[in-house]
XYZ file of C-alpha atoms in Angstrom:
653
model
C 123.752 114.818 130.599
C 127.526 114.990 130.166
C 129.036 117.000 127.323
C 132.532 116.727 125.931
C 134.928 119.607 126.538
C 135.377 119.923 122.784
C 131.659 120.443 122.216
C 131.370 123.039 124.997
C 134.434 124.915 123.714
C 133.104 124.921 120.162
C 129.756 126.504 120.988
C 131.388 128.993 123.373
C 133.808 130.067 120.665
C 131.035 130.517 118.116
C 128.903 132.787 120.325
C 130.433 135.929 121.887
C 129.461 136.133 125.538
C 128.241 139.677 124.913
C 125.566 138.195 122.625
C 124.258 136.088 125.512
C 124.495 138.765 128.191
C 123.259 141.502 125.848
C 119.835 139.874 125.697
C 119.307 140.735 129.384
C 121.176 144.040 129.883
C 121.613 147.416 128.208
C 125.252 148.256 127.511
C 126.590 151.539 128.842
C 127.574 153.679 125.843
C 130.273 155.691 127.598
C 132.273 152.818 129.092
C 131.651 150.147 126.451
C 134.199 149.642 123.682
C 132.379 147.260 121.350
C 135.132 146.981 118.675
C 137.461 145.640 121.373
C 134.799 143.296 122.738
C 134.767 145.195 126.029
C 131.279 145.808 127.473
C 129.930 147.468 130.616
C 126.394 147.514 132.036
C 124.436 147.769 135.252
C 124.566 144.356 136.888
C 121.491 142.165 136.250
C 122.174 140.246 139.479
C 121.831 143.215 141.833
C 120.325 146.661 141.529
C 122.749 149.520 140.896
C 122.780 152.938 139.252
C 126.323 153.014 137.866
C 127.616 150.215 135.599
C 130.069 147.897 137.349
C 129.225 144.708 135.397
C 132.059 143.930 132.940
C 131.859 141.502 130.027
C 134.865 140.559 127.820
C 134.374 138.656 124.571
C 138.092 137.844 124.368
C 138.024 135.949 127.647
C 134.441 134.740 127.351
C 133.798 135.871 130.935
C 131.756 138.389 132.892
C 132.427 139.895 136.310
C 130.609 142.411 138.502
C 132.864 144.634 140.585
C 129.885 145.476 142.773
C 128.463 142.120 143.926
C 131.322 139.857 142.820
C 129.435 137.475 140.508
C 131.391 136.036 137.612
C 131.166 133.225 135.107
C 130.859 132.158 131.481
C 128.020 131.710 128.970
C 126.479 128.754 130.786
C 126.829 130.190 134.287
C 125.031 133.345 133.203
C 121.993 131.388 132.027
C 121.893 129.011 135.003
C 122.287 131.794 137.581
C 120.095 134.484 136.037
C 117.433 132.505 134.186
C 117.405 129.452 136.435
C 118.112 127.031 133.578
C 119.666 123.673 134.270
C 123.135 123.190 132.824
C 121.886 120.975 129.936
C 119.242 123.573 129.131
C 121.869 126.321 129.097
C 124.066 124.257 126.785
C 121.118 123.665 124.477
C 120.383 127.407 124.385
C 124.006 128.295 123.454
C 124.190 125.488 120.891
C 121.046 126.819 119.229
C 122.573 130.313 119.063
C 125.756 128.814 117.621
C 123.876 126.758 115.030
C 125.499 123.555 116.283
C 123.379 120.387 116.683
C 123.241 118.831 120.141
C 125.039 115.520 120.601
C 123.034 112.344 121.022
C 121.584 112.153 124.533
C 122.126 109.390 127.028
C 119.087 107.076 127.090
C 118.992 106.752 130.870
C 119.296 110.504 131.423
C 116.624 111.064 128.763
C 114.281 108.780 130.698
C 114.932 110.617 133.982
C 114.243 113.983 132.396
C 110.950 112.685 130.993
C 110.016 111.437 134.441
C 110.836 114.789 136.014
C 108.816 116.579 133.343
C 105.848 114.305 134.040
C 106.113 115.081 137.772
C 105.973 118.800 136.995
C 102.762 118.118 135.080
C 101.318 116.305 138.103
C 102.205 119.204 140.416
C 100.554 121.651 138.013
C 97.376 119.582 138.039
C 97.396 119.497 141.838
C 97.875 123.284 141.977
C 94.889 123.815 139.691
C 92.794 121.437 141.828
C 93.596 123.357 145.028
C 92.923 126.729 143.342
C 89.528 125.562 142.143
C 88.512 124.126 145.533
C 89.286 127.424 147.248
C 86.445 128.989 145.232
C 83.870 126.309 146.126
C 81.689 126.016 149.230
C 84.401 123.784 150.762
C 86.798 126.738 150.694
C 84.487 129.291 152.349
C 86.323 129.240 155.695
C 89.684 129.456 153.929
C 88.516 132.441 151.871
C 87.307 134.142 155.041
C 90.669 133.528 156.718
C 92.596 135.006 153.786
C 90.215 137.972 153.686
C 90.769 138.568 157.416
C 94.512 138.481 156.803
C 94.048 141.327 154.333
C 94.950 139.430 151.140
C 93.134 140.669 148.053
C 91.742 138.394 145.382
C 94.463 139.589 142.995
C 97.203 138.674 145.463
C 95.688 135.232 146.037
C 95.674 134.614 142.295
C 99.231 135.891 141.822
C 100.554 133.408 144.400
C 98.092 130.726 143.241
C 96.747 130.089 146.738
C 94.370 127.163 147.122
C 92.545 124.891 149.533
C 92.857 121.170 150.245
C 89.433 119.838 151.330
C 89.019 117.779 154.483
C 88.996 114.490 152.590
C 91.317 111.494 152.467
C 90.847 110.921 148.747
C 89.645 114.087 146.983
C 92.997 114.950 145.346
C 93.893 111.325 144.724
C 90.621 110.690 142.898
C 90.958 113.894 140.867
C 94.462 112.994 139.695
C 93.436 109.416 138.923
C 90.644 110.762 136.723
C 93.324 112.620 134.748
C 95.302 109.424 134.163
C 97.935 110.043 136.851
C 99.368 106.841 138.260
C 99.644 106.009 141.944
C 103.462 105.965 141.713
C 103.528 109.496 140.287
C 101.364 110.839 143.122
C 103.693 109.226 145.635
C 106.788 110.538 143.841
C 105.381 114.079 144.135
C 104.710 113.658 147.846
C 100.985 114.286 147.375
C 99.890 111.100 149.145
C 100.929 109.284 152.300
C 101.672 105.667 151.503
C 104.300 104.510 154.007
C 103.108 102.035 156.673
C 99.441 102.260 155.665
C 97.352 99.704 153.770
C 95.739 102.338 151.523
C 97.378 105.645 150.603
C 95.575 108.923 151.345
C 95.941 112.655 150.604
C 98.804 114.239 152.526
C 97.176 117.691 152.684
C 93.679 117.889 154.196
C 91.693 120.915 155.411
C 94.579 123.278 154.729
C 95.181 126.530 152.866
C 97.717 125.637 150.191
C 100.779 127.648 149.197
C 102.361 126.359 145.953
C 106.172 126.504 146.073
C 107.767 127.265 142.676
C 111.356 126.586 141.619
C 113.701 129.130 140.046
C 111.829 128.812 136.741
C 108.383 129.221 138.272
C 107.414 125.539 138.048
C 105.549 124.162 141.083
C 107.725 121.630 142.908
C 106.121 121.411 146.376
C 103.385 122.725 148.644
C 103.084 124.271 152.053
C 99.791 123.862 153.843
C 98.394 125.869 156.780
C 95.910 123.962 158.915
C 92.432 125.452 159.329
C 91.803 123.501 162.531
C 93.514 124.591 165.758
C 93.516 120.977 166.960
C 96.007 119.785 164.337
C 99.502 119.309 165.776
C 101.354 120.710 162.740
C 100.139 124.252 161.973
C 102.246 124.315 158.780
C 103.048 121.212 156.744
C 105.471 121.094 153.811
C 105.832 118.510 151.064
C 108.407 115.811 151.817
C 111.726 115.593 149.983
C 111.140 114.386 146.413
C 112.904 114.180 143.066
C 111.747 117.763 142.463
C 111.976 119.249 145.956
C 114.893 119.551 148.370
C 113.785 121.906 151.119
C 117.218 123.243 152.077
C 117.931 124.265 148.468
C 114.773 126.293 147.823
C 113.593 129.784 148.746
C 109.899 130.593 148.565
C 109.151 133.277 145.907
C 112.692 133.080 144.467
C 111.662 133.494 140.816
C 109.381 136.507 141.421
C 111.859 138.212 143.755
C 114.696 137.863 141.260
C 112.672 139.671 138.597
C 112.086 142.544 141.037
C 115.791 143.125 141.698
C 116.210 145.627 138.882
C 113.731 147.890 140.667
C 114.460 147.170 144.319
C 118.205 146.559 144.276
C 118.536 143.884 146.927
C 116.672 140.850 148.243
C 114.950 140.563 151.619
C 114.621 137.239 153.437
C 111.779 136.906 155.967
C 110.578 133.932 157.997
C 107.284 132.736 156.470
C 104.941 132.450 153.477
C 102.414 134.975 154.783
C 105.144 137.557 155.408
C 106.306 137.212 151.791
C 102.790 137.534 150.389
C 101.766 140.440 152.624
C 104.942 142.361 151.790
C 104.503 141.716 148.067
C 100.988 143.101 148.296
C 102.435 146.169 150.078
C 104.866 146.759 147.205
C 107.922 144.783 148.380
C 108.217 142.201 145.618
C 111.884 141.363 146.294
C 111.120 139.143 149.304
C 111.799 135.436 149.841
C 111.563 132.993 152.757
C 113.115 129.682 153.783
C 110.650 126.837 154.079
C 109.885 126.520 157.760
C 113.449 125.884 158.901
C 116.518 127.908 159.798
C 118.376 129.403 156.847
C 120.745 126.872 155.243
C 124.104 127.415 153.564
C 122.602 126.576 150.165
C 119.787 129.070 150.699
C 122.317 131.725 151.676
C 124.110 130.923 148.419
C 120.853 131.529 146.530
C 120.507 134.909 148.244
C 124.043 135.838 147.194
C 123.247 134.848 143.612
C 120.610 137.582 143.678
C 122.395 140.244 145.723
C 125.811 140.778 147.224
C 124.225 142.158 150.411
C 120.847 140.534 151.127
C 118.840 141.800 154.095
C 117.771 139.143 156.587
C 114.640 140.249 158.443
C 113.593 138.594 161.699
C 110.598 138.910 163.995
C 110.917 141.240 166.945
C 110.928 138.640 169.713
C 113.430 136.391 171.472
C 112.957 133.635 168.912
C 113.543 136.099 166.073
C 116.721 137.444 167.650
C 117.933 133.887 168.228
C 117.283 133.106 164.565
C 119.232 136.234 163.557
C 122.206 135.100 165.611
C 122.070 131.628 164.026
C 122.041 133.216 160.571
C 124.991 135.413 161.553
C 126.983 132.352 162.622
C 126.104 130.674 159.317
C 127.142 133.671 157.210
C 130.288 134.711 159.085
C 132.678 132.013 157.744
C 131.385 132.545 154.189
C 131.566 136.323 153.833
C 133.861 137.587 151.087
C 134.376 140.802 149.127
C 130.975 141.549 147.622
C 129.257 138.843 149.704
C 127.860 139.813 153.100
C 124.517 140.318 154.840
C 122.575 142.945 156.750
C 120.072 142.299 159.534
C 116.752 144.110 159.918
C 115.286 143.607 163.402
C 111.575 144.313 163.747
C 109.952 145.984 166.769
C 109.245 143.728 169.729
C 106.307 141.400 169.104
C 105.911 142.361 165.431
C 106.348 140.360 162.252
C 106.430 142.012 158.792
C 102.768 141.242 158.146
C 101.709 142.849 161.455
C 103.900 145.910 160.912
C 102.651 146.644 157.403
C 99.018 146.225 158.432
C 99.302 148.418 161.518
C 101.634 151.165 160.295
C 101.871 150.854 156.523
C 104.710 150.114 154.066
C 106.849 153.069 155.199
C 107.200 151.558 158.665
C 108.733 148.441 157.140
C 110.953 150.534 154.880
C 112.220 152.350 157.967
C 113.182 148.993 159.471
C 115.037 148.071 156.271
C 116.903 151.387 156.196
C 118.097 150.719 159.744
C 119.402 147.229 158.898
C 122.653 146.457 160.702
C 125.775 144.997 159.083
C 126.899 141.527 160.074
C 129.851 142.859 162.083
C 127.538 145.017 164.202
C 125.186 142.114 164.923
C 128.118 139.966 166.065
C 129.334 142.803 168.297
C 125.835 143.390 169.682
C 125.432 139.726 170.615
C 128.753 139.540 172.429
C 128.386 142.798 174.366
C 124.644 143.259 175.027
C 123.997 143.098 178.748
C 127.626 142.280 179.470
C 129.630 143.814 182.307
C 133.312 144.248 181.516
C 134.546 145.810 184.730
C 137.607 143.580 185.185
C 140.656 142.850 183.022
C 139.630 139.180 182.917
C 136.198 139.958 181.492
C 137.645 142.326 178.916
C 140.213 139.714 177.931
C 137.446 137.125 177.592
C 135.539 139.427 175.235
C 138.630 139.946 173.089
C 139.266 136.196 172.999
C 135.668 135.491 171.909
C 135.853 138.085 169.141
C 139.190 136.699 167.908
C 137.764 133.181 167.789
C 134.676 134.337 165.891
C 136.547 136.370 163.281
C 139.106 133.602 162.796
C 136.317 131.489 161.272
C 136.129 133.764 158.210
C 137.623 131.873 155.269
C 138.466 134.863 153.077
C 141.821 136.217 154.209
C 141.258 139.880 153.373
C 137.781 140.016 154.925
C 139.040 138.187 158.023
C 141.778 140.791 158.372
C 139.309 143.696 158.200
C 136.915 142.066 160.672
C 139.749 141.570 163.143
C 140.785 145.181 162.637
C 137.267 146.465 163.210
C 136.742 144.373 166.325
C 140.018 145.673 167.784
C 138.882 149.246 167.212
C 135.435 148.525 168.639
C 137.049 147.114 171.763
C 139.276 150.177 172.119
C 136.370 152.597 171.667
C 134.035 150.550 173.860
C 136.428 150.360 176.776
C 137.365 153.979 176.208
C 133.686 154.949 176.563
C 133.454 152.937 179.768
C 136.601 154.689 180.991
C 135.102 158.089 180.239
C 131.964 157.264 182.215
C 134.045 156.081 185.177
C 136.125 159.244 185.142
C 133.002 161.385 184.886
C 131.878 159.700 188.108
C 135.178 160.435 189.817
C 136.540 156.991 189.011
C 140.089 156.000 188.397
C 140.368 153.220 190.861
C 140.738 149.540 190.169
C 139.673 148.565 186.666
C 139.543 152.109 185.287
C 141.446 153.375 182.247
C 143.678 156.419 181.996
C 142.834 159.219 179.556
C 144.789 157.801 176.653
C 147.054 154.978 175.558
C 150.243 156.890 176.379
C 151.487 158.529 179.556
C 151.325 162.281 179.216
C 153.780 162.949 181.985
C 156.971 162.097 180.137
C 158.786 158.820 179.641
C 159.660 157.305 176.300
C 157.306 157.941 173.419
C 155.142 154.854 172.952
C 155.409 153.732 176.592
C 152.236 151.907 177.689
C 150.203 153.128 180.643
C 149.732 150.440 183.243
C 146.238 149.048 182.807
C 145.630 151.578 180.044
C 143.959 151.202 176.681
C 147.351 150.437 175.173
C 147.119 146.972 176.651
C 144.189 146.221 174.386
C 146.204 147.128 171.318
C 149.677 146.197 172.476
C 150.351 144.158 169.365
C 150.156 147.233 167.128
C 153.346 149.067 166.248
C 153.828 152.836 166.464
C 154.014 154.663 163.148
C 155.642 158.047 163.746
C 155.125 159.243 160.213
C 151.419 158.374 160.232
C 150.968 160.028 163.607
C 152.539 163.205 162.239
C 150.403 163.023 159.076
C 147.268 162.905 161.222
C 148.221 166.327 162.593
C 148.725 167.940 159.169
C 145.981 170.506 158.590
C 143.885 169.771 155.546
C 143.892 173.357 154.381
C 146.054 175.667 152.326
C 146.571 173.028 149.657
C 148.777 170.799 151.846
C 148.742 167.222 150.534
C 147.895 164.757 153.359
C 150.497 162.012 153.666
C 148.011 159.252 154.363
C 145.971 160.022 151.231
C 149.122 160.365 149.128
C 150.388 157.008 150.373
C 147.108 155.328 149.389
C 147.202 156.717 145.850
C 150.925 156.014 145.332
C 150.413 152.413 146.487
C 147.561 151.855 144.027
C 149.585 153.223 141.113
C 152.670 151.164 141.946
C 150.644 148.009 142.762
C 147.612 148.172 140.421
C 146.477 144.631 141.305
C 145.252 146.144 144.582
C 142.725 148.216 142.614
C 140.964 145.083 141.411
C 141.203 143.403 144.823
C 139.639 146.392 146.592
C 137.592 147.861 143.752
C 134.450 148.640 145.745
C 136.433 150.578 148.371
C 138.814 152.161 145.864
C 135.949 153.366 143.671
C 134.363 155.149 146.656
C 137.599 156.416 148.182
C 136.860 159.698 149.962
C 139.837 162.017 149.451
C 140.080 165.599 150.665
C 142.890 166.912 148.432
C 142.052 168.160 144.928
C 145.123 166.787 143.135
C 144.762 163.378 144.757
C 141.092 163.349 143.707
C 142.194 163.898 140.082
C 144.732 161.054 140.308
C 142.060 158.831 141.827
C 139.728 159.626 138.909
C 142.466 158.685 136.432
C 142.938 155.360 138.260
C 139.233 154.462 138.014
C 139.072 155.406 134.323
C 142.175 153.334 133.601
C 140.621 150.372 135.364
C 137.352 150.742 133.467
C 139.176 150.737 130.111
C 141.469 147.830 130.918
C 144.522 150.075 131.229
C 145.416 149.268 134.834
C 147.077 145.900 134.347
C 150.619 147.158 135.036
C 152.281 150.054 136.830
C 153.664 151.350 133.545
C 150.185 151.432 131.992
C 148.770 153.385 134.927
C 151.636 155.903 134.909
C 151.128 156.348 131.161
C 147.424 157.033 131.777
C 148.394 159.651 134.382
C 150.703 161.342 131.901
C 148.033 161.349 129.179
C 145.659 163.028 131.628
C 148.255 165.815 132.221
C 148.574 164.822 135.877
C 152.293 163.984 135.856
C 153.247 166.901 138.138
C 150.574 165.932 140.671
C 151.881 162.375 140.597
C 155.450 163.543 141.231
C 154.345 165.614 144.219
C 152.579 162.617 145.756
C 155.619 160.390 145.139
C 157.979 162.953 146.667
C 155.833 163.258 149.794
C 155.628 159.488 150.261
C 159.371 159.084 149.660
C 160.339 161.802 152.149
C 158.191 160.123 154.797
C 159.862 156.774 153.982
C 156.580 155.060 153.052
C 158.518 152.165 151.549
C 155.536 149.825 151.046
C 153.960 152.351 148.663
C 156.678 151.878 146.034
C 157.067 149.356 143.274
C 160.010 147.488 144.816
C 157.967 146.473 147.887
C 156.639 142.913 147.982
C 152.956 142.717 147.103
C 152.193 141.068 150.478
C 153.718 144.020 152.360
C 151.955 146.530 150.123
C 148.623 144.731 150.531
C 148.827 144.595 154.332
C 149.900 148.221 154.660
C 147.268 149.432 152.202
C 144.479 147.570 153.998
C 145.520 148.978 157.380
C 145.732 152.540 156.143
C 142.536 152.360 154.104
C 140.612 151.195 157.154
C 142.128 153.949 159.285
C 141.417 156.550 156.612
C 137.761 155.576 156.302
C 137.281 155.597 160.080
C 138.904 159.019 160.431
C 136.907 160.565 157.568
C 133.614 159.206 158.911
C 134.265 160.503 162.412
C 135.425 163.870 161.072
C 132.092 164.278 159.255
C 130.145 163.197 162.332
C 132.062 165.715 164.426
C 131.201 168.557 162.042
C 127.536 167.538 162.050
C 127.484 167.410 165.853
C 129.040 170.891 166.040
C 126.413 172.288 163.653
C 123.610 170.578 165.571
C 124.776 172.099 168.857
C 125.168 175.563 167.308
C 121.638 175.520 165.887
C 119.977 173.708 168.816
C 122.029 174.083 172.058
C 120.296 171.357 174.073
C 121.884 169.099 176.680
C 121.308 166.128 174.401
C 123.223 167.736 171.515
C 125.996 168.781 173.889
C 126.371 165.217 175.207
C 126.395 163.905 171.644
C 129.158 166.339 170.661
C 131.261 165.327 173.673
C 130.793 161.662 172.794
C 131.809 162.163 169.146
C 134.803 164.268 170.221
C 135.927 161.441 172.519
C 135.631 158.921 169.683
C 137.516 161.231 167.320
C 140.335 161.666 169.841
C 140.446 157.897 170.364
C 140.906 157.430 166.613
C 143.702 159.989 166.598
C 145.394 158.062 169.390
C 144.783 154.772 167.619
C 146.308 156.273 164.483
C 149.607 156.413 166.326
C 149.240 152.748 167.213
C 148.122 151.143 163.977
C 150.828 149.876 161.696
C 150.209 151.409 158.308
C 152.896 152.656 155.949
C 155.235 153.616 158.801
C 158.809 152.612 159.429
C 158.730 151.161 162.931
C 157.945 147.521 162.218
C 160.799 145.109 161.972
C 159.651 143.495 158.757
C 162.137 143.046 155.986
C 162.794 146.092 153.866
C 162.102 148.748 156.468
C 164.577 151.329 157.632
């Protein structure tokens, strides 16, 4: 049904969005400012421990800085409660005390027809449930018992049995007054190209498929006979059911998100049911086909980082790669995927039965990010012993990352793949040198000649060729050598903070990374805390507002020291007169470099401790490997264009 803009605006204006959202969340007392209509809570769309879900009555909007969901009154109800848009409008109108406009007669008729089809599907579900408990369903009950499904689990998922009869369901529905056309519209009978219609599902265990509101819209049937060509059979496309738009167990899994935090997608009905019985209620599955774009969208409505779990065989790995290709163009800030790969020859049901729930949880904890799966596919089993093969790998990675639609995510993927290539070829180089290599196809120790020549000169055939497009930043290279002791303020960290203060729009754009920014210097940590508080209280809209917040927090002297350091090092993109595009690019580069360096620094310390406490050959090799990676990052730091002064872009000295 269509509604006029005036009617929608009226009911929105009468009902604060906090009144709608507040029915499903608990507002955080510390961050919420109710008199100003500014509310914060833990996001109802994904599990989290700290509130990043923001709701503003003045704007009539909500937004989660964690998973990226946003919308208005109606979007909240359609996405979280699974209501149709007309149903959401009716709910808000009721809260506003405004009568609904007269409904279109044709649309009213269609809704009545759809409602009647839901009634038919409910009758069919009850029929199948009842037949499972009769003598006809004895073999089916034995099969489910052998699969380890308890009676309680069978009832929760409303499992049933379709008897081996051409007319049993049809006759039952007819006795309830259901017309032949309604049975056909629900896909319960086969009527095309046959003189007399007959039951579609025969001698099969039945899995009812609910929609987002828990109403049964289709069935999946597993054949009891091994001679049947189709082991699993789904309902056809109907008015109620469009296979590519539905995830099995969607409604139940969404309710479990508050406890489990994310959603897990597996390959089949039995995997979902077995995992739910083992305590993993946040599990869904596509309906017998490869994951579709619409189904991926449903996953992202539930969680910003769903875990896609695939069987541990060649077919499962192939399916994972297909899903990666589907997701890659669509990833965005707060929208990505992780991939859990099961042991060879195992599916989730097998793993839980053989080794228990903790074995599956271990697989989930080891889930790989999308970028790693892409890298694994392109490099596994590959031999890159010639410049041509290395160039081909780089070309493939560039083509893949160029498909990403979101500009900022595409930039970071390209950055990461460049660094992976540098580290990967550097590791190969180290192995060749350890074997006395250095001949054709080998790499020198680092990207620069050590024996003199101009600073920044490329070694012939060296790693610099792989990153030749990156400019040298003298100031960043020097800052990497500054010891983080004695209270010395690191230039790179200062530049990050100064940029965020002078360009506060970057805080919102990169909130997830900014919120978790790992800084080593005490004063910069305090400034970072002021930034986050200002953002939370809506005081980070302009540079002046942020500086005022810094002054109120008695951090003005710290701020001046950071500014002075950045100015002396000529970090021009950090200051307010730099174009936002230049500031954004420089900030993204330096943030990525900073995170890589901090992670490797921690790994290096852990490797040193491990070797000191357990001086085995394995720990020694691990330390050497981490040291090599850390040195590669230090060398790369001199190559990556961050806030330095060597690029020829406008505004640089």
